[in-house]
Amino acid sequence: MIMDYKEYSHIIPTYKRFDIVLEHGDGVYLFDNKGKKYLDFSSGIGVCALGYNHSKFNAKIKLQLDKIIHTSNLYYNQNIAKAAKNLAKASALDQVFFTNSGTESIEGAMKVARKYAFNKGIKGGTFIAFKHSFHGRSLGALSLTANEKYQKPFRPLICGVKFAKYNDLSSVKRLITEKTCAIVLESVQGEGGINVAHKGFYQALRKLCDEKDILLIADEIQCGMGRSGKFFAYEHAQVLPDIMTSAKALGCGLSAGAFVVSKKVAQRSLELGDHGSTYGGNPLVCAGINAVFDIFKEEKILENVCKLTPYLEKSLEELIKEFSFCKQRKGLGLMQGLSLDKSIKVAEVIKKCQENSLLLISCGKNDLRFLPPLIIEKTHIDQMHESLRMSFKSF
């Protein structure tokens, strides 16, 4: 055993942790307390887009630490203004509210949608979300998450949520009522199995929402901030949502999240006192967000994702050809999934990969999920391929 589990006796056991104690990281590699080196293709579930121990990122955080960490939102600070401008520009939306997590961003987006509907005279606005979705585990976000296992112990949840079939416009239309205030979707479903929203479907949703004055909420918490090769995955469909939620790679390890809204929505929804956050948008976190945007530009992160995506896809397709239990590759950019035959348990594959110094995570019913840091190079994809191939040979 690597870990003395008695040390964890005071932590509520809501996570089934791997038997690995990580101590430090460097670039795209992580090291455990025994000195073993792992190639990381999970990046903290899509958080660590810049990898680990990034010198420019660290330097800007350390600089801010010596200035001021927290002030509360009762005062202005320059970092939050710059971070909001950066995020508004990248998203092509207008106004930002900073949170501490993706779940909080979803909660805020739901409140915006309800308030927008309320100002039109609709009390108790309802939502349409999608099967196989995952939006978080707080009561509101969980209400949008179509997973019986997650929902059942915590009912009653937020009322008025119906689930349509992803990439099926007719199933959405059947659920719309006069009280529908928003349609919420992940531009790429993560936990649900790396399912990409088709361009035509996304565009049709946008048109439908415009016709009925329903808000379109794009959950970009995992698939956003460059992972698709664009800042936000909805850009591939050439649509613009009314509300966008962000987190994970927004802070690259700092607890940062946000929801961003269009000018139209901002003018007709939240007002003074309608929402708040003690820590959201504090000077330290916003210094990190600004560092992320600066580094993305300086190191051409989006260009790197676009350059390496075909190479990663080809690498995974080769594994499908070699191993009959590999069934399908799905994904967009450096967010990829590999579906395995039910005869092979994905958890056992992940464990074998760890033995072979590769960190992967699962999703969907029986899929491997690939979320490497966005700074990877071809050599890292080759290394992943060989480690995974060696692991597959055990099955």
GROMACS .gro file of C-alpha atoms in nm:
model
  395
    1MET     CA    1   0.000   0.000   0.000
    2ILE     CA    2   0.128   0.347  -0.092
    3MET     CA    3  -0.110   0.529   0.139
    4ASP     CA    4  -0.178   0.490   0.509
    5TYR     CA    5  -0.556   0.529   0.485
    6LYS     CA    6  -0.582   0.621   0.854
    7GLU     CA    7  -0.457   0.964   0.747
    8TYR     CA    8  -0.781   1.003   0.548
    9SER     CA    9  -1.014   0.910   0.833
   10HIS     CA   10  -1.139   1.267   0.875
   11ILE     CA   11  -1.237   1.311   0.508
   12ILE     CA   12  -1.591   1.222   0.399
   13PRO     CA   13  -1.543   0.927   0.160
   14THR     CA   14  -1.729   1.056  -0.145
   15TYR     CA   15  -1.445   0.975  -0.385
   16LYS     CA   16  -1.307   0.634  -0.474
   17ARG     CA   17  -0.944   0.737  -0.499
   18PHE     CA   18  -0.671   0.556  -0.688
   19ASP     CA   19  -0.396   0.406  -0.475
   20ILE     CA   20  -0.153   0.679  -0.578
   21VAL     CA   21  -0.018   0.968  -0.369
   22LEU     CA   22   0.086   1.249  -0.603
   23GLU     CA   23   0.355   1.482  -0.474
   24HIS     CA   24   0.463   1.710  -0.757
   25GLY     CA   25   0.437   1.771  -1.128
   26ASP     CA   26   0.645   1.907  -1.410
   27GLY     CA   27   0.514   1.980  -1.759
   28VAL     CA   28   0.289   1.691  -1.860
   29TYR     CA   29   0.425   1.456  -1.594
   30LEU     CA   30   0.323   1.380  -1.236
   31PHE     CA   31   0.532   1.209  -0.969
   32ASP     CA   32   0.413   1.006  -0.670
   33ASN     CA   33   0.565   0.984  -0.323
   34LYS     CA   34   0.775   0.685  -0.433
   35GLY     CA   35   0.929   0.881  -0.717
   36LYS     CA   36   0.736   0.706  -0.995
   37LYS     CA   37   0.678   0.923  -1.302
   38TYR     CA   38   0.341   0.925  -1.482
   39LEU     CA   39   0.241   1.073  -1.815
   40ASP     CA   40  -0.078   1.264  -1.736
   41PHE     CA   41  -0.357   1.240  -1.991
   42SER     CA   42  -0.628   1.347  -1.747
   43SER     CA   43  -0.498   1.690  -1.637
   44GLY     CA   44  -0.700   1.696  -1.316
   45ILE     CA   45  -1.021   1.622  -1.514
   46GLY     CA   46  -0.942   1.890  -1.771
   47VAL     CA   47  -0.822   2.156  -1.527
   48CYS     CA   48  -0.446   2.173  -1.578
   49ALA     CA   49  -0.439   2.296  -1.937
   50LEU     CA   50  -0.089   2.438  -1.887
   51GLY     CA   51   0.041   2.124  -1.723
   52TYR     CA   52   0.233   2.146  -1.398
   53ASN     CA   53   0.490   2.385  -1.253
   54HIS     CA   54   0.452   2.628  -1.543
   55SER     CA   55   0.710   2.898  -1.465
   56LYS     CA   56   0.519   3.197  -1.607
   57PHE     CA   57   0.194   3.097  -1.441
   58ASN     CA   58   0.361   3.032  -1.106
   59ALA     CA   59   0.551   3.362  -1.118
   60LYS     CA   60   0.234   3.568  -1.164
   61ILE     CA   61   0.058   3.386  -0.881
   62LYS     CA   62   0.354   3.438  -0.647
   63LEU     CA   63   0.368   3.806  -0.738
   64GLN     CA   64   0.002   3.850  -0.649
   65LEU     CA   65   0.046   3.660  -0.321
   66ASP     CA   66   0.279   3.932  -0.201
   67LYS     CA   67   0.025   4.203  -0.286
   68ILE     CA   68  -0.325   4.100  -0.176
   69ILE     CA   69  -0.519   3.772  -0.185
   70HIS     CA   70  -0.874   3.870  -0.095
   71THR     CA   71  -1.078   4.188  -0.056
   72SER     CA   72  -1.443   4.076  -0.095
   73ASN     CA   73  -1.664   4.207  -0.371
   74LEU     CA   74  -1.749   4.519  -0.171
   75TYR     CA   75  -1.448   4.684  -0.335
   76TYR     CA   76  -1.302   4.710  -0.683
   77ASN     CA   77  -0.979   4.540  -0.783
   78GLN     CA   78  -0.795   4.573  -1.112
   79ASN     CA   79  -0.747   4.199  -1.165
   80ILE     CA   80  -1.118   4.120  -1.180
   81ALA     CA   81  -1.181   4.395  -1.436
   82LYS     CA   82  -0.906   4.261  -1.662
   83ALA     CA   83  -1.018   3.900  -1.617
   84ALA     CA   84  -1.376   3.991  -1.707
   85LYS     CA   85  -1.259   4.174  -2.018
   86ASN     CA   86  -1.045   3.875  -2.121
   87LEU     CA   87  -1.329   3.628  -2.074
   88ALA     CA   88  -1.590   3.848  -2.241
   89LYS     CA   89  -1.365   3.893  -2.544
   90ALA     CA   90  -1.284   3.522  -2.571
   91SER     CA   91  -1.649   3.418  -2.539
   92ALA     CA   92  -1.791   3.698  -2.759
   93LEU     CA   93  -2.038   3.769  -2.477
   94ASP     CA   94  -2.062   4.079  -2.260
   95GLN     CA   95  -2.080   4.054  -1.883
   96VAL     CA   96  -1.921   3.814  -1.635
   97PHE     CA   97  -1.991   3.687  -1.285
   98PHE     CA   98  -1.698   3.501  -1.127
   99THR     CA   99  -1.757   3.193  -0.914
  100ASN     CA  100  -1.536   2.933  -0.749
  101SER     CA  101  -1.638   2.625  -0.948
  102GLY     CA  102  -1.828   2.487  -1.242
  103THR     CA  103  -2.123   2.383  -1.029
  104GLU     CA  104  -2.159   2.736  -0.894
  105SER     CA  105  -2.145   2.867  -1.251
  106ILE     CA  106  -2.437   2.643  -1.346
  107GLU     CA  107  -2.633   2.753  -1.039
  108GLY     CA  108  -2.578   3.116  -1.136
  109ALA     CA  109  -2.681   3.052  -1.496
  110MET     CA  110  -3.003   2.890  -1.376
  111LYS     CA  111  -3.082   3.193  -1.160
  112VAL     CA  112  -3.018   3.426  -1.453
  113ALA     CA  113  -3.258   3.225  -1.671
  114ARG     CA  114  -3.527   3.218  -1.402
  115LYS     CA  115  -3.494   3.593  -1.341
  116TYR     CA  116  -3.507   3.666  -1.715
  117ALA     CA  117  -3.830   3.465  -1.737
  118PHE     CA  118  -3.968   3.627  -1.420
  119ASN     CA  119  -3.917   3.971  -1.573
  120LYS     CA  120  -4.131   3.855  -1.867
  121GLY     CA  121  -4.407   3.752  -1.628
  122ILE     CA  122  -4.320   3.381  -1.611
  123LYS     CA  123  -4.301   3.248  -1.255
  124GLY     CA  124  -4.115   2.921  -1.198
  125GLY     CA  125  -3.944   2.903  -1.537
  126THR     CA  126  -3.861   2.547  -1.644
  127PHE     CA  127  -3.553   2.396  -1.812
  128ILE     CA  128  -3.473   2.149  -2.086
  129ALA     CA  129  -3.149   1.958  -2.041
  130PHE     CA  130  -3.021   1.640  -2.210
  131LYS     CA  131  -2.984   1.272  -2.143
  132HIS     CA  132  -2.630   1.163  -2.049
  133SER     CA  133  -2.559   1.516  -1.928
  134PHE     CA  134  -2.348   1.615  -1.629
  135HIS     CA  135  -2.363   1.967  -1.487
  136GLY     CA  136  -2.260   1.924  -1.124
  137ARG     CA  137  -2.370   1.786  -0.788
  138SER     CA  138  -2.531   2.077  -0.603
  139LEU     CA  139  -2.911   2.057  -0.595
  140GLY     CA  140  -2.966   2.290  -0.889
  141ALA     CA  141  -2.690   2.151  -1.109
  142LEU     CA  142  -2.790   1.798  -1.013
  143SER     CA  143  -3.142   1.873  -1.133
  144LEU     CA  144  -2.996   1.921  -1.483
  145THR     CA  145  -2.784   1.605  -1.460
  146ALA     CA  146  -2.961   1.309  -1.617
  147ASN     CA  147  -2.830   1.034  -1.393
  148GLU     CA  148  -3.067   0.838  -1.172
  149LYS     CA  149  -2.784   0.718  -0.948
  150TYR     CA  150  -2.676   1.074  -0.868
  151GLN     CA  151  -3.028   1.217  -0.831
  152LYS     CA  152  -3.228   0.955  -0.641
  153PRO     CA  153  -3.102   1.010  -0.282
  154PHE     CA  154  -3.145   1.387  -0.302
  155ARG     CA  155  -3.497   1.431  -0.433
  156PRO     CA  156  -3.698   1.648  -0.447
  157LEU     CA  157  -3.469   1.851  -0.670
  158ILE     CA  158  -3.541   2.172  -0.860
  159CYS     CA  159  -3.879   2.118  -1.026
  160GLY     CA  160  -3.948   2.178  -1.392
  161VAL     CA  161  -3.654   2.004  -1.561
  162LYS     CA  162  -3.714   1.776  -1.860
  163PHE     CA  163  -3.457   1.576  -2.054
  164ALA     CA  164  -3.437   1.564  -2.432
  165LYS     CA  165  -3.226   1.338  -2.652
  166TYR     CA  166  -2.888   1.491  -2.740
  167ASN     CA  167  -2.858   1.586  -3.108
  168ASP     CA  168  -3.231   1.528  -3.161
  169LEU     CA  169  -3.420   1.852  -3.225
  170SER     CA  170  -3.764   1.691  -3.239
  171SER     CA  171  -3.722   1.558  -2.885
  172VAL     CA  172  -3.649   1.914  -2.770
  173LYS     CA  173  -3.950   2.062  -2.945
  174ARG     CA  174  -4.183   1.811  -2.780
  175LEU     CA  175  -4.078   1.933  -2.435
  176ILE     CA  176  -4.116   2.307  -2.484
  177THR     CA  177  -4.399   2.481  -2.299
  178GLU     CA  178  -4.489   2.844  -2.236
  179LYS     CA  179  -4.288   2.822  -1.911
  180THR     CA  180  -3.962   2.700  -2.066
  181CYS     CA  181  -3.697   2.957  -1.974
  182ALA     CA  182  -3.376   2.788  -2.093
  183ILE     CA  183  -3.223   2.500  -2.284
  184VAL     CA  184  -2.897   2.381  -2.127
  185LEU     CA  185  -2.638   2.164  -2.298
  186GLU     CA  186  -2.273   2.072  -2.281
  187SER     CA  187  -2.117   2.160  -2.617
  188VAL     CA  188  -1.932   1.832  -2.573
  189GLN     CA  189  -2.071   1.593  -2.313
  190GLY     CA  190  -1.789   1.484  -2.083
  191GLU     CA  191  -1.908   1.239  -1.818
  192GLY     CA  192  -2.173   1.115  -2.061
  193GLY     CA  193  -1.917   0.971  -2.302
  194ILE     CA  194  -1.748   1.252  -2.504
  195ASN     CA  195  -2.051   1.321  -2.724
  196VAL     CA  196  -2.018   1.624  -2.953
  197ALA     CA  197  -2.315   1.848  -3.033
  198HIS     CA  198  -2.363   1.837  -3.411
  199LYS     CA  199  -2.328   2.171  -3.586
  200GLY     CA  200  -2.674   2.152  -3.742
  201PHE     CA  201  -2.833   2.057  -3.410
  202TYR     CA  202  -2.664   2.343  -3.226
  203GLN     CA  203  -2.767   2.591  -3.495
  204ALA     CA  204  -3.125   2.463  -3.490
  205LEU     CA  205  -3.135   2.505  -3.110
  206ARG     CA  206  -3.015   2.862  -3.149
  207LYS     CA  207  -3.289   2.935  -3.403
  208LEU     CA  208  -3.554   2.771  -3.186
  209CYS     CA  209  -3.449   2.974  -2.883
  210ASP     CA  210  -3.457   3.297  -3.084
  211GLU     CA  211  -3.808   3.223  -3.211
  212LYS     CA  212  -3.948   3.154  -2.864
  213ASP     CA  213  -3.731   3.390  -2.655
  214ILE     CA  214  -3.582   3.097  -2.464
  215LEU     CA  215  -3.226   3.132  -2.335
  216LEU     CA  216  -2.958   2.897  -2.469
  217ILE     CA  217  -2.705   2.801  -2.200
  218ALA     CA  218  -2.377   2.646  -2.314
  219ASP     CA  219  -2.193   2.446  -2.047
  220GLU     CA  220  -1.826   2.485  -2.143
  221ILE     CA  221  -1.685   2.386  -1.805
  222GLN     CA  222  -1.488   2.088  -1.935
  223CYS     CA  223  -1.483   2.138  -2.312
  224GLY     CA  224  -1.404   2.510  -2.304
  225MET     CA  225  -1.089   2.720  -2.260
  226GLY     CA  226  -0.910   2.588  -2.565
  227ARG     CA  227  -0.962   2.216  -2.533
  228SER     CA  228  -1.148   2.196  -2.865
  229GLY     CA  229  -0.894   2.408  -3.054
  230LYS     CA  230  -1.105   2.720  -3.007
  231PHE     CA  231  -1.158   2.904  -2.682
  232PHE     CA  232  -1.509   2.762  -2.657
  233ALA     CA  233  -1.651   2.458  -2.832
  234TYR     CA  234  -1.972   2.631  -2.943
  235GLU     CA  235  -1.757   2.830  -3.185
  236HIS     CA  236  -1.723   2.516  -3.400
  237ALA     CA  237  -2.099   2.528  -3.460
  238GLN     CA  238  -2.087   2.902  -3.534
  239VAL     CA  239  -2.346   2.982  -3.271
  240LEU     CA  240  -2.344   3.219  -2.977
  241PRO     CA  241  -2.526   3.118  -2.657
  242ASP     CA  242  -2.708   3.362  -2.433
  243ILE     CA  243  -2.524   3.233  -2.127
  244MET     CA  244  -2.199   3.038  -2.105
  245THR     CA  245  -2.055   2.862  -1.801
  246SER     CA  246  -1.682   2.814  -1.750
  247ALA     CA  247  -1.443   2.674  -1.487
  248LYS     CA  248  -1.171   2.403  -1.481
  249ALA     CA  249  -0.901   2.532  -1.722
  250LEU     CA  250  -1.013   2.891  -1.664
  251GLY     CA  251  -0.796   2.890  -1.352
  252CYS     CA  252  -0.559   2.604  -1.440
  253GLY     CA  253  -0.565   2.475  -1.083
  254LEU     CA  254  -0.698   2.777  -0.896
  255SER     CA  255  -1.063   2.761  -0.787
  256ALA     CA  256  -1.205   2.971  -1.068
  257GLY     CA  257  -1.537   2.962  -1.246
  258ALA     CA  258  -1.767   3.205  -1.421
  259PHE     CA  259  -2.091   3.253  -1.605
  260VAL     CA  260  -2.097   3.500  -1.891
  261VAL     CA  261  -2.409   3.655  -2.043
  262SER     CA  262  -2.508   3.860  -2.345
  263LYS     CA  263  -2.592   4.227  -2.309
  264LYS     CA  264  -2.962   4.152  -2.370
  265VAL     CA  265  -2.968   3.900  -2.086
  266ALA     CA  266  -2.762   4.120  -1.855
  267GLN     CA  267  -3.008   4.406  -1.894
  268ARG     CA  268  -3.310   4.187  -1.817
  269SER     CA  269  -3.197   3.959  -1.535
  270LEU     CA  270  -2.979   3.993  -1.225
  271GLU     CA  271  -2.989   4.318  -1.031
  272LEU     CA  272  -2.825   4.447  -0.713
  273GLY     CA  273  -2.852   4.183  -0.441
  274ASP     CA  274  -2.976   3.903  -0.666
  275HIS     CA  275  -2.657   3.697  -0.646
  276GLY     CA  276  -2.326   3.692  -0.465
  277SER     CA  277  -2.001   3.514  -0.385
  278THR     CA  278  -1.756   3.574  -0.103
  279TYR     CA  279  -1.449   3.445  -0.287
  280GLY     CA  280  -1.556   3.462  -0.652
  281GLY     CA  281  -1.328   3.687  -0.856
  282ASN     CA  282  -1.081   3.763  -0.578
  283PRO     CA  283  -0.748   3.928  -0.676
  284LEU     CA  284  -0.543   3.607  -0.650
  285VAL     CA  285  -0.771   3.394  -0.864
  286CYS     CA  286  -0.815   3.668  -1.122
  287ALA     CA  287  -0.439   3.712  -1.145
  288GLY     CA  288  -0.431   3.343  -1.234
  289ILE     CA  289  -0.707   3.380  -1.493
  290ASN     CA  290  -0.523   3.670  -1.655
  291ALA     CA  291  -0.202   3.469  -1.655
  292VAL     CA  292  -0.383   3.186  -1.835
  293PHE     CA  293  -0.505   3.420  -2.108
  294ASP     CA  294  -0.159   3.577  -2.145
  295ILE     CA  295   0.010   3.238  -2.172
  296PHE     CA  296  -0.249   3.108  -2.419
  297LYS     CA  297  -0.158   3.398  -2.646
  298GLU     CA  298   0.219   3.394  -2.592
  299GLU     CA  299   0.259   3.019  -2.633
  300LYS     CA  300  -0.007   2.978  -2.904
  301ILE     CA  301  -0.198   2.715  -2.708
  302LEU     CA  302  -0.500   2.707  -2.940
  303GLU     CA  303  -0.273   2.656  -3.240
  304ASN     CA  304  -0.102   2.368  -3.060
  305VAL     CA  305  -0.437   2.197  -2.996
  306CYS     CA  306  -0.535   2.231  -3.362
  307LYS     CA  307  -0.198   2.099  -3.476
  308LEU     CA  308  -0.199   1.793  -3.249
  309THR     CA  309  -0.565   1.692  -3.269
  310PRO     CA  310  -0.530   1.493  -3.597
  311TYR     CA  311  -0.223   1.319  -3.458
  312LEU     CA  312  -0.405   1.214  -3.140
  313GLU     CA  313  -0.708   1.100  -3.339
  314LYS     CA  314  -0.487   0.893  -3.570
  315SER     CA  315  -0.312   0.738  -3.270
  316LEU     CA  316  -0.644   0.628  -3.120
  317GLU     CA  317  -0.775   0.501  -3.455
  318GLU     CA  318  -0.467   0.280  -3.486
  319LEU     CA  319  -0.548   0.121  -3.150
  320ILE     CA  320  -0.902   0.051  -3.273
  321LYS     CA  321  -0.760  -0.131  -3.574
  322GLU     CA  322  -0.524  -0.338  -3.358
  323PHE     CA  323  -0.756  -0.432  -3.070
  324SER     CA  324  -1.102  -0.570  -3.147
  325PHE     CA  325  -1.243  -0.462  -2.810
  326CYS     CA  326  -1.179  -0.095  -2.898
  327LYS     CA  327  -1.501   0.008  -3.069
  328GLN     CA  328  -1.522   0.381  -3.137
  329ARG     CA  329  -1.333   0.708  -3.105
  330LYS     CA  330  -1.535   1.019  -3.023
  331GLY     CA  331  -1.443   1.375  -2.943
  332LEU     CA  332  -1.331   1.721  -3.040
  333GLY     CA  333  -0.978   1.858  -3.012
  334LEU     CA  334  -0.785   1.728  -2.712
  335MET     CA  335  -1.104   1.595  -2.553
  336GLN     CA  336  -1.134   1.241  -2.683
  337GLY     CA  337  -1.307   0.921  -2.582
  338LEU     CA  338  -1.244   0.557  -2.672
  339SER     CA  339  -1.537   0.318  -2.629
  340LEU     CA  340  -1.451  -0.033  -2.515
  341ASP     CA  341  -1.648  -0.353  -2.557
  342LYS     CA  342  -1.841  -0.444  -2.242
  343SER     CA  343  -1.630  -0.758  -2.209
  344ILE     CA  344  -1.340  -0.531  -2.103
  345LYS     CA  345  -1.389  -0.329  -1.785
  346VAL     CA  346  -1.261   0.024  -1.826
  347ALA     CA  347  -1.160   0.044  -1.458
  348GLU     CA  348  -0.925  -0.250  -1.507
  349VAL     CA  349  -0.771  -0.085  -1.813
  350ILE     CA  350  -0.712   0.237  -1.617
  351LYS     CA  351  -0.543   0.043  -1.339
  352LYS     CA  352  -0.317  -0.135  -1.587
  353CYS     CA  353  -0.232   0.200  -1.748
  354GLN     CA  354  -0.124   0.331  -1.408
  355GLU     CA  355   0.110   0.034  -1.375
  356ASN     CA  356   0.249   0.138  -1.713
  357SER     CA  357   0.296   0.500  -1.600
  358LEU     CA  358  -0.004   0.650  -1.779
  359LEU     CA  359  -0.291   0.836  -1.610
  360LEU     CA  360  -0.633   0.816  -1.778
  361ILE     CA  361  -0.990   0.847  -1.651
  362SER     CA  362  -1.323   0.701  -1.758
  363CYS     CA  363  -1.656   0.835  -1.879
  364GLY     CA  364  -1.983   0.712  -2.029
  365LYS     CA  365  -2.078   0.349  -1.988
  366ASN     CA  366  -1.736   0.198  -2.057
  367ASP     CA  367  -1.517   0.461  -2.220
  368LEU     CA  368  -1.163   0.584  -2.172
  369ARG     CA  369  -1.136   0.963  -2.154
  370PHE     CA  370  -0.834   1.155  -2.285
  371LEU     CA  371  -0.787   1.507  -2.147
  372PRO     CA  372  -0.414   1.582  -2.172
  373PRO     CA  373  -0.263   1.921  -2.086
  374LEU     CA  374  -0.290   2.146  -2.390
  375ILE     CA  375   0.089   2.188  -2.398
  376ILE     CA  376   0.156   1.828  -2.509
  377GLU     CA  377   0.378   1.745  -2.806
  378LYS     CA  378   0.377   1.457  -3.054
  379THR     CA  379   0.631   1.266  -2.845
  380HIS     CA  380   0.383   1.261  -2.555
  381ILE     CA  381   0.109   1.120  -2.779
  382ASP     CA  382   0.353   0.851  -2.894
  383GLN     CA  383   0.436   0.771  -2.533
  384MET     CA  384   0.066   0.751  -2.445
  385HIS     CA  385   0.007   0.522  -2.742
  386GLU     CA  386   0.279   0.279  -2.637
  387SER     CA  387   0.171   0.272  -2.271
  388LEU     CA  388  -0.192   0.217  -2.365
  389ARG     CA  389  -0.099  -0.045  -2.625
  390MET     CA  390   0.107  -0.231  -2.365
  391SER     CA  391  -0.187  -0.211  -2.124
  392PHE     CA  392  -0.434  -0.338  -2.386
  393LYS     CA  393  -0.214  -0.640  -2.455
  394SER     CA  394  -0.290  -0.761  -2.102
  395PHE     CA  395  -0.651  -0.808  -2.209
   0.00000   0.00000   0.00000
